[in-house]
Short mmCIF file of C-alpha atoms and ligand atoms in Angstrom, two decimals:
data_model
loop_
_atom_site.label_atom_id
_atom_site.label_comp_id
_atom_site.label_asym_id
_atom_site.label_seq_id
_atom_site.Cartn_x
_atom_site.Cartn_y
_atom_site.Cartn_z
CA MET A 1 12.77 -13.46 -15.02
CA ALA A 2 10.63 -13.51 -12.20
CA GLU A 3 8.45 -16.14 -11.21
CA ILE A 4 4.91 -15.39 -11.70
CA PHE A 5 1.61 -17.74 -10.83
CA TYR A 6 -1.95 -17.58 -12.51
CA ASP A 7 -4.80 -19.20 -11.28
CA ASP A 8 -3.84 -22.32 -12.88
CA ASP A 9 -0.76 -22.54 -10.21
CA ALA A 10 -3.03 -22.14 -7.34
CA ASN A 11 -5.11 -24.78 -6.05
CA LEU A 12 -7.99 -23.33 -3.63
CA SER A 13 -8.58 -26.49 -1.58
CA ALA A 14 -5.47 -25.72 0.12
CA ILE A 15 -7.10 -22.88 1.74
CA GLN A 16 -10.89 -24.14 1.50
CA ASP A 17 -10.76 -26.61 4.73
CA LYS A 18 -9.07 -23.42 6.76
CA LYS A 19 -10.81 -21.12 8.53
CA VAL A 20 -9.03 -17.54 7.87
CA ALA A 21 -9.02 -14.61 10.82
CA ILE A 22 -8.56 -10.98 9.30
CA ILE A 23 -7.17 -8.86 12.02
CA GLY A 24 -8.41 -5.38 11.28
CA TYR A 25 -10.94 -4.24 8.61
CA GLY A 26 -9.38 -1.25 6.95
CA SER A 27 -8.47 -0.97 3.23
CA GLN A 28 -6.91 -4.15 2.64
CA GLY A 29 -8.84 -6.04 5.49
CA HIS A 30 -12.41 -5.59 4.33
CA ALA A 31 -11.12 -6.26 0.62
CA HIS A 32 -9.19 -9.96 1.49
CA ALA A 33 -12.21 -10.66 3.85
CA LEU A 34 -14.98 -10.62 1.29
CA ASN A 35 -12.95 -11.82 -1.58
CA LEU A 36 -11.96 -14.69 0.57
CA ARG A 37 -15.61 -15.29 1.20
CA ASP A 38 -16.76 -14.66 -2.04
CA SER A 39 -14.44 -17.44 -3.32
CA GLY A 40 -15.79 -20.05 -0.74
CA VAL A 41 -13.49 -19.60 2.28
CA GLU A 42 -14.30 -19.25 5.89
CA VAL A 43 -13.73 -15.99 7.61
CA VAL A 44 -13.72 -14.44 10.75
CA ILE A 45 -12.92 -10.66 11.40
CA GLY A 46 -10.78 -9.67 14.65
CA LEU A 47 -11.57 -6.40 15.45
CA ARG A 48 -10.69 -4.30 18.80
CA GLU A 49 -13.28 -3.30 21.19
CA GLY A 50 -15.39 -0.33 20.20
CA SER A 51 -13.94 -0.69 16.75
CA LYS A 52 -15.94 1.52 14.06
CA SER A 53 -15.90 -1.12 11.40
CA GLU A 54 -17.86 -3.36 13.42
CA PRO A 55 -21.47 -2.46 11.80
CA LYS A 56 -19.60 -2.64 8.17
CA ALA A 57 -18.51 -6.06 8.53
CA ARG A 58 -21.55 -7.17 10.33
CA GLU A 59 -23.73 -5.65 7.92
CA ALA A 60 -21.50 -7.60 5.05
CA GLY A 61 -22.72 -10.43 6.80
CA LEU A 62 -18.99 -11.27 8.01
CA GLU A 63 -18.50 -12.95 11.30
CA VAL A 64 -17.25 -10.63 13.75
CA LYS A 65 -15.28 -11.34 17.03
CA SER A 66 -12.52 -9.61 19.21
CA VAL A 67 -9.18 -10.09 17.96
CA GLU A 68 -8.34 -12.46 20.81
CA GLY A 69 -11.46 -14.72 19.27
CA ALA A 70 -10.64 -14.66 15.92
CA VAL A 71 -6.83 -15.51 16.44
CA ALA A 72 -8.04 -18.53 18.54
CA ASP A 73 -10.40 -19.91 15.29
CA GLY A 74 -7.88 -19.12 12.84
CA ASP A 75 -5.81 -21.81 10.96
CA ILE A 76 -4.48 -18.92 9.21
CA VAL A 77 -3.83 -15.05 10.70
CA MET A 78 -3.54 -11.91 8.39
CA LEU A 79 -2.32 -9.43 10.32
CA LEU A 80 -4.19 -5.79 8.58
CA VAL A 81 -3.92 -3.45 11.00
CA PRO A 82 -1.60 -0.24 10.44
CA ASP A 83 2.08 -1.68 10.52
CA GLN A 84 3.39 0.67 13.22
CA VAL A 85 0.61 -0.97 15.25
CA ALA A 86 1.09 -4.47 14.36
CA ARG A 87 3.65 -5.65 16.52
CA THR A 88 1.85 -4.71 19.89
CA THR A 89 -1.09 -6.44 18.14
CA TYR A 90 0.96 -9.28 17.33
CA ILE A 91 2.64 -9.20 21.11
CA GLN A 92 -0.30 -8.92 22.95
CA GLN A 93 -3.39 -10.22 21.24
CA VAL A 94 -1.90 -12.63 18.16
CA GLU A 95 0.94 -14.86 19.82
CA PRO A 96 -0.71 -15.70 22.99
CA ASN A 97 -4.04 -16.91 20.96
CA MET A 98 -2.74 -18.41 17.97
CA LYS A 99 -3.20 -22.36 17.30
CA ASP A 100 0.02 -23.88 17.43
CA ASN A 101 0.09 -25.09 13.57
CA ALA A 102 -1.71 -21.58 12.45
CA ALA A 103 -0.18 -19.47 9.82
CA ILE A 104 0.76 -16.13 10.15
CA PHE A 105 -0.05 -13.79 7.07
CA PHE A 106 1.38 -10.44 6.25
CA ALA A 107 0.26 -7.82 3.30
CA HIS A 108 3.35 -6.04 3.70
CA GLY A 109 6.83 -7.43 4.90
CA PHE A 110 8.02 -4.58 7.00
CA ASN A 111 7.40 -6.09 10.59
CA ILE A 112 9.40 -9.20 9.92
CA ARG A 113 11.67 -7.74 7.67
CA PHE A 114 13.06 -5.48 10.69
CA ASP A 115 12.39 -7.96 13.57
CA TYR A 116 9.46 -6.51 14.87
CA ILE A 117 7.62 -9.42 14.76
CA LYS A 118 9.50 -12.90 15.51
CA PRO A 119 6.87 -15.80 15.05
CA GLY A 120 7.53 -18.96 16.36
CA ALA A 121 9.38 -22.19 14.86
CA GLY A 122 6.13 -23.81 14.86
CA HIS A 123 3.94 -20.99 12.30
CA ASP A 124 4.44 -20.81 8.58
CA VAL A 125 5.14 -17.15 7.75
CA CYS A 126 3.76 -16.13 4.39
CA MET A 127 2.98 -12.68 2.70
CA VAL A 128 0.24 -11.80 -0.02
CA ALA A 129 0.79 -8.02 -0.52
CA PRO A 130 -1.85 -6.63 -3.51
CA LYS A 131 0.24 -3.95 -5.18
CA GLY A 132 -2.91 -1.74 -4.71
CA PRO A 133 -5.15 -0.02 -2.25
CA GLY A 134 -7.82 -2.19 -0.87
CA HIS A 135 -10.75 -0.77 -2.44
CA LYS A 136 -8.90 -1.57 -6.04
CA VAL A 137 -8.43 -5.22 -4.69
CA ARG A 138 -12.25 -5.62 -4.14
CA ALA A 139 -13.87 -3.55 -7.02
CA SER A 140 -11.38 -5.53 -9.58
CA PHE A 141 -12.55 -8.69 -8.06
CA GLU A 142 -16.22 -7.71 -8.18
CA ALA A 143 -15.36 -7.33 -11.86
CA GLY A 144 -13.87 -10.30 -12.57
CA GLN A 145 -10.37 -9.11 -12.77
CA GLY A 146 -7.61 -8.73 -10.08
CA THR A 147 -5.15 -6.94 -8.58
CA PRO A 148 -1.58 -7.99 -8.85
CA ALA A 149 0.25 -8.79 -5.87
CA VAL A 150 3.43 -10.26 -4.54
CA VAL A 151 4.10 -13.48 -2.62
CA ALA A 152 6.47 -14.67 -0.03
CA VAL A 153 7.07 -17.26 2.11
CA GLU A 154 9.67 -16.53 4.97
CA GLN A 155 9.14 -19.40 6.95
CA ASP A 156 7.58 -22.80 5.57
CA ALA A 157 6.83 -24.63 9.16
CA SER A 158 4.16 -26.99 7.39
CA GLY A 159 5.77 -28.06 4.42
CA LYS A 160 2.71 -26.26 2.61
CA ALA A 161 3.28 -22.71 3.08
CA TRP A 162 3.36 -22.25 -0.37
CA ASP A 163 0.26 -24.24 -0.97
CA ILE A 164 -1.80 -22.07 1.20
CA THR A 165 0.05 -18.69 0.02
CA LEU A 166 -1.02 -19.19 -3.49
CA ALA A 167 -4.37 -20.26 -2.64
CA TYR A 168 -5.17 -17.30 -0.61
CA ALA A 169 -3.36 -15.17 -3.69
CA LYS A 170 -6.14 -16.99 -5.83
CA ALA A 171 -9.08 -16.30 -3.37
CA ILE A 172 -8.61 -12.66 -3.18
CA GLY A 173 -8.36 -12.52 -7.24
CA ALA A 174 -4.70 -11.77 -7.39
CA THR A 175 -4.00 -14.84 -9.60
CA ARG A 176 -6.15 -13.85 -11.86
CA ALA A 177 -3.66 -10.73 -12.56
CA GLY A 178 -0.22 -12.48 -11.78
CA ALA A 179 1.46 -13.19 -8.53
CA ILE A 180 5.11 -12.38 -8.23
CA LYS A 181 7.62 -14.46 -6.11
CA THR A 182 9.60 -12.24 -4.07
CA THR A 183 11.11 -12.27 -0.31
CA PHE A 184 9.89 -10.67 2.69
CA THR A 185 13.54 -8.60 2.27
CA GLU A 186 13.09 -7.89 -1.37
CA GLU A 187 9.10 -6.72 -0.90
CA THR A 188 9.82 -4.54 2.31
CA GLU A 189 12.74 -2.66 0.93
CA THR A 190 11.47 -1.96 -2.69
CA ASP A 191 8.03 -0.69 -1.22
CA LEU A 192 9.42 1.57 0.95
CA PHE A 193 12.00 2.81 -1.50
CA GLY A 194 9.17 3.12 -4.08
CA GLU A 195 6.97 5.02 -2.14
CA GLN A 196 10.15 7.12 -0.62
CA ALA A 197 12.05 7.96 -3.64
CA VAL A 198 9.40 8.13 -6.41
CA LEU A 199 5.66 7.61 -5.94
CA CYS A 200 5.00 9.52 -2.81
CA GLY A 201 7.77 11.43 -1.52
CA GLY A 202 9.59 12.10 -5.27
CA VAL A 203 6.32 12.98 -7.18
CA SER A 204 5.20 14.88 -4.32
CA HIS A 205 8.09 17.34 -3.70
CA LEU A 206 8.64 17.47 -7.62
CA ILE A 207 4.97 18.58 -8.05
CA GLN A 208 5.47 21.23 -4.99
CA TYR A 209 8.97 22.56 -6.56
CA GLY A 210 7.23 22.93 -9.86
CA PHE A 211 4.43 24.82 -8.69
CA GLU A 212 6.54 27.36 -6.71
CA THR A 213 8.70 28.07 -9.48
CA LEU A 214 5.81 28.95 -11.56
CA VAL A 215 4.07 31.01 -9.17
CA GLU A 216 6.98 32.73 -7.74
CA ALA A 217 7.79 33.80 -11.19
CA GLY A 218 4.21 35.41 -11.20
CA TYR A 219 2.18 32.91 -13.20
CA GLN A 220 -1.60 32.22 -12.08
CA PRO A 221 -1.49 29.56 -9.23
CA GLU A 222 -4.87 27.96 -11.15
CA VAL A 223 -2.90 27.92 -14.33
CA ALA A 224 0.25 26.34 -12.50
CA TYR A 225 -1.78 23.71 -10.92
CA PHE A 226 -2.94 22.46 -14.33
CA GLU A 227 0.37 22.29 -15.56
CA VAL A 228 2.39 20.55 -12.86
CA CYS A 229 -0.31 18.68 -10.99
CA HIS A 230 -3.67 17.79 -13.13
CA GLU A 231 -2.04 16.67 -16.34
CA LEU A 232 0.32 14.47 -13.96
CA LYS A 233 -2.64 11.75 -14.39
CA LEU A 234 -2.57 11.59 -18.03
CA ILE A 235 1.03 11.11 -18.12
CA VAL A 236 1.06 8.60 -15.61
CA ASP A 237 -1.73 6.60 -17.54
CA LEU A 238 -0.03 6.54 -21.04
CA ILE A 239 3.66 5.17 -19.00
CA ILE A 240 1.64 2.65 -17.32
CA GLU A 241 -0.37 1.65 -20.73
CA GLY A 242 2.63 1.84 -22.72
CA GLY A 243 5.74 2.88 -20.85
CA ILE A 244 7.72 5.91 -20.70
CA SER A 245 8.08 5.48 -24.81
CA LYS A 246 4.44 5.63 -25.05
CA GLN A 247 3.93 8.93 -23.15
CA ARG A 248 6.75 10.39 -25.42
CA TRP A 249 4.99 9.23 -28.78
CA SER A 250 1.76 10.59 -27.31
CA CYS A 251 3.02 14.01 -26.51
CA SER A 252 4.27 16.71 -28.86
CA ASP A 253 7.56 16.66 -30.29
CA THR A 254 8.26 19.99 -28.52
CA ALA A 255 7.53 18.18 -25.18
CA GLU A 256 9.49 15.26 -26.22
CA TYR A 257 12.54 17.26 -27.23
CA GLY A 258 11.86 19.26 -23.80
CA ASP A 259 11.93 16.28 -21.80
CA TYR A 260 15.17 15.00 -23.23
CA ILE A 261 17.05 18.27 -22.81
CA SER A 262 15.36 19.27 -19.62
CA GLY A 263 14.88 16.38 -17.80
CA PRO A 264 18.27 15.83 -17.03
CA ARG A 265 18.76 19.03 -15.83
CA VAL A 266 16.10 19.02 -13.27
CA ILE A 267 16.90 15.49 -12.29
CA THR A 268 20.72 15.47 -12.03
CA PRO A 269 22.88 12.51 -11.42
CA ASP A 270 22.87 13.71 -7.60
CA VAL A 271 19.06 13.03 -7.32
CA LYS A 272 20.39 9.32 -7.93
CA GLU A 273 23.10 9.64 -5.17
CA HIS A 274 20.19 10.82 -2.49
CA MET A 275 18.35 8.07 -3.74
CA LYS A 276 21.19 5.52 -2.63
CA GLU A 277 21.12 6.99 0.31
CA VAL A 278 17.62 6.78 1.17
CA LEU A 279 17.76 3.05 0.11
CA ASP A 280 20.75 2.42 2.48
CA ASP A 281 18.89 3.98 5.07
CA ILE A 282 15.73 1.62 4.33
CA ARG A 283 18.23 -1.74 4.13
CA SER A 284 20.06 -0.43 7.43
CA GLY A 285 16.60 -0.15 9.21
CA ALA A 286 17.18 3.46 10.37
CA PHE A 287 14.16 4.69 8.51
CA ALA A 288 12.02 1.80 10.26
CA GLN A 289 13.48 2.92 13.66
CA LYS A 290 13.10 6.38 13.20
CA PHE A 291 9.27 5.69 11.99
CA ILE A 292 8.49 3.32 14.84
CA ASP A 293 10.46 5.40 17.66
CA ASP A 294 8.20 8.32 16.55
CA GLN A 295 5.04 6.50 16.33
CA ASP A 296 5.77 4.91 20.01
CA ALA A 297 6.01 8.25 20.84
CA GLY A 298 2.54 9.45 19.81
CA ALA A 299 4.21 10.61 16.67
CA PRO A 300 4.86 13.76 17.15
CA GLU A 301 7.11 14.49 14.18
CA PHE A 302 4.74 12.51 11.90
CA CYS A 303 1.52 14.85 12.79
CA ALA A 304 3.94 18.20 12.63
CA LEU A 305 4.86 16.90 9.26
CA ARG A 306 1.59 16.31 7.77
CA GLU A 307 0.05 19.42 9.40
CA LYS A 308 3.29 21.76 7.49
CA GLU A 309 2.43 19.68 4.03
CA ALA A 310 -1.34 20.32 4.16
CA GLN A 311 -0.16 23.86 4.36
CA HIS A 312 1.29 24.06 1.15
CA PRO A 313 -0.23 26.53 -0.99
CA ILE A 314 -1.05 24.21 -3.81
CA GLU A 315 -3.56 22.01 -1.43
CA SER A 316 -5.69 25.04 -1.42
CA VAL A 317 -5.49 26.06 -5.25
CA GLY A 318 -6.18 22.58 -6.00
CA LYS A 319 -9.09 22.08 -3.44
CA GLU A 320 -11.17 25.04 -4.87
CA LEU A 321 -10.15 23.89 -8.66
CA ARG A 322 -11.24 20.60 -8.42
CA LYS A 323 -14.63 21.67 -6.93
CA MET A 324 -14.96 23.02 -10.01
CA PHE A 325 -14.54 20.18 -12.57
CA ALA A 326 -17.83 18.54 -13.02
CA TRP A 327 -16.06 15.45 -13.74
CA ASN A 328 -14.09 15.47 -10.49
CA ALA A 329 -16.93 15.74 -8.64
CA GLY A 330 -17.10 14.02 -4.94
CA HIS A 331 -13.85 12.77 -5.26
CA ASP A 332 -12.56 14.64 -2.21
CA ASP A 333 -15.32 12.93 0.19
CA ASP A 334 -13.52 10.35 1.10
CA TYR A 335 -10.86 12.74 3.01
CA VAL A 336 -11.60 14.30 6.20
CA GLU A 337 -9.14 16.92 7.27
CA GLY A 338 -6.61 14.90 4.67
CA GLN A 339 -6.85 11.64 6.22
CA ALA A 340 -9.23 9.00 4.35
CA ALA A 341 -12.11 7.86 6.11
CA ARG A 342 -12.78 4.44 5.59
P1 NAD B 401 -5.59 0.68 7.49
O1 NAD B 401 -5.42 1.51 7.87
O2 NAD B 401 -6.63 0.84 6.04
O3 NAD B 401 -6.61 -0.48 8.37
C1 NAD B 401 -5.89 -1.01 9.41
C2 NAD B 401 -7.27 -1.49 10.19
O4 NAD B 401 -6.24 -1.74 11.47
C3 NAD B 401 -8.39 -0.51 10.43
O5 NAD B 401 -9.90 -1.42 10.48
C4 NAD B 401 -8.10 -0.07 12.16
O6 NAD B 401 -9.57 0.17 12.84
C5 NAD B 401 -7.76 -1.78 12.32
N1 NAD B 401 -6.94 -1.04 13.66
C6 NAD B 401 -6.38 -0.05 14.03
N2 NAD B 401 -5.42 -0.14 14.99
C7 NAD B 401 -5.38 -1.44 15.71
C8 NAD B 401 -5.29 -2.17 16.99
N3 NAD B 401 -4.59 -2.00 17.63
N4 NAD B 401 -5.84 -3.12 16.92
C9 NAD B 401 -6.92 -3.81 16.07
N5 NAD B 401 -7.11 -3.26 14.79
C10 NAD B 401 -6.85 -2.02 14.51
O7 NAD B 401 -4.38 -0.19 7.00
P2 NAD B 401 -4.24 -1.07 5.60
O8 NAD B 401 -3.83 0.23 4.71
O9 NAD B 401 -5.24 -1.93 5.22
O10 NAD B 401 -2.87 -1.62 5.96
C11 NAD B 401 -3.02 -2.91 6.17
C12 NAD B 401 -1.76 -3.72 5.82
O11 NAD B 401 -1.75 -4.07 4.38
C13 NAD B 401 -0.42 -3.21 6.08
O12 NAD B 401 0.63 -4.14 6.50
C14 NAD B 401 0.11 -2.21 4.69
O13 NAD B 401 1.26 -1.85 4.40
C15 NAD B 401 -0.60 -3.22 4.03
N6 NAD B 401 -1.07 -2.52 2.79
C16 NAD B 401 -1.36 -1.85 2.27
C17 NAD B 401 -1.77 -1.63 0.99
C18 NAD B 401 -2.63 -0.12 0.74
O14 NAD B 401 -2.64 0.43 -0.12
N7 NAD B 401 -3.45 0.19 1.85
C19 NAD B 401 -1.41 -2.08 -0.06
C20 NAD B 401 -0.94 -3.15 0.08
C21 NAD B 401 -0.32 -3.39 1.24
MG1 MG B 402 4.02 -0.10 -2.34
#
């Protein structure tokens, strides 16, 4: 059974005498900073020059400095910049300015697992990775709840790395919900696999094939959109509430029988073989290398794929339909040409 930490397992005092430098004020950055501050922890935000986040952070009453300045102040440095830029930020701005005994924190194990960042032996290397987007991490905290997280210690230089990791998790609200003990390796490999094979890659391509099959057979695209995309949320909510069993219980017997009979015809055993290949590429570092090489070259492949996928007909059909849903009004407002504007 996994080890899960709750509020009673963590002591905030391990972090309340420390200053936390939050580098980056995006999805996770703003949530960690505000939750820590509201938990009585001293916080400084490190932003690059000309950062669009600066006014937002200042308006929230937070101290803002350069990345170098914030790092120099930090007893704990939480690196919340995009994974593909983290190693450059670390090498150029973090490492040269870190206090000798400062702890370096991550919200995803990518750069440690694949050796893009190699902290010196004197630093605690810790992870608090919320299992939810930053806006949820903040909203649930404000509502008196929390977003679950996974926690790990890669290097315990101080002998107190677990104390500060759990205190950090408590301060952002994670231990209200539960913080699961993991390792940088497990978190990184399972996180990448989950998003590639199931949550992002698997689901989006399953929806696209379903939509294409119906539209190519002559059905109305709007009806196809409802059947293979819109209803997905209702199904997922049931699965999260009570497992796949509750979803099957809630659907009609017709749907349940169709699940047993046709599900395995669509998701055949070779899908699992392909999943294993995807996992192999994650574990060998081949995926990480491909991603970072492309990003270092200015992301030509990434941008071309983003452009191509955005052209799929289900996107324009969905966009028009969602405008008509009274209950969904405004939910596309936080997107600018397919990119989240934070
Ligand atoms: P994000 O893209 O929302 O924000 C990144 C921030 O870094 C932005 O404020 C951006 O302006 C800033 N930034 C970009 N380049 C920079 C640079 N060169 N120097 C300084 N600042 C720079 O990123 P995020 O989604 O918050 O991800 C941060 C970390 O959290 C990643 O390790 C990610 O894997 C992890 N994480 C994210 C989520 C999520 O749902 N978003 C969930 C769990 C963990
Ligand atoms: Mg994930």
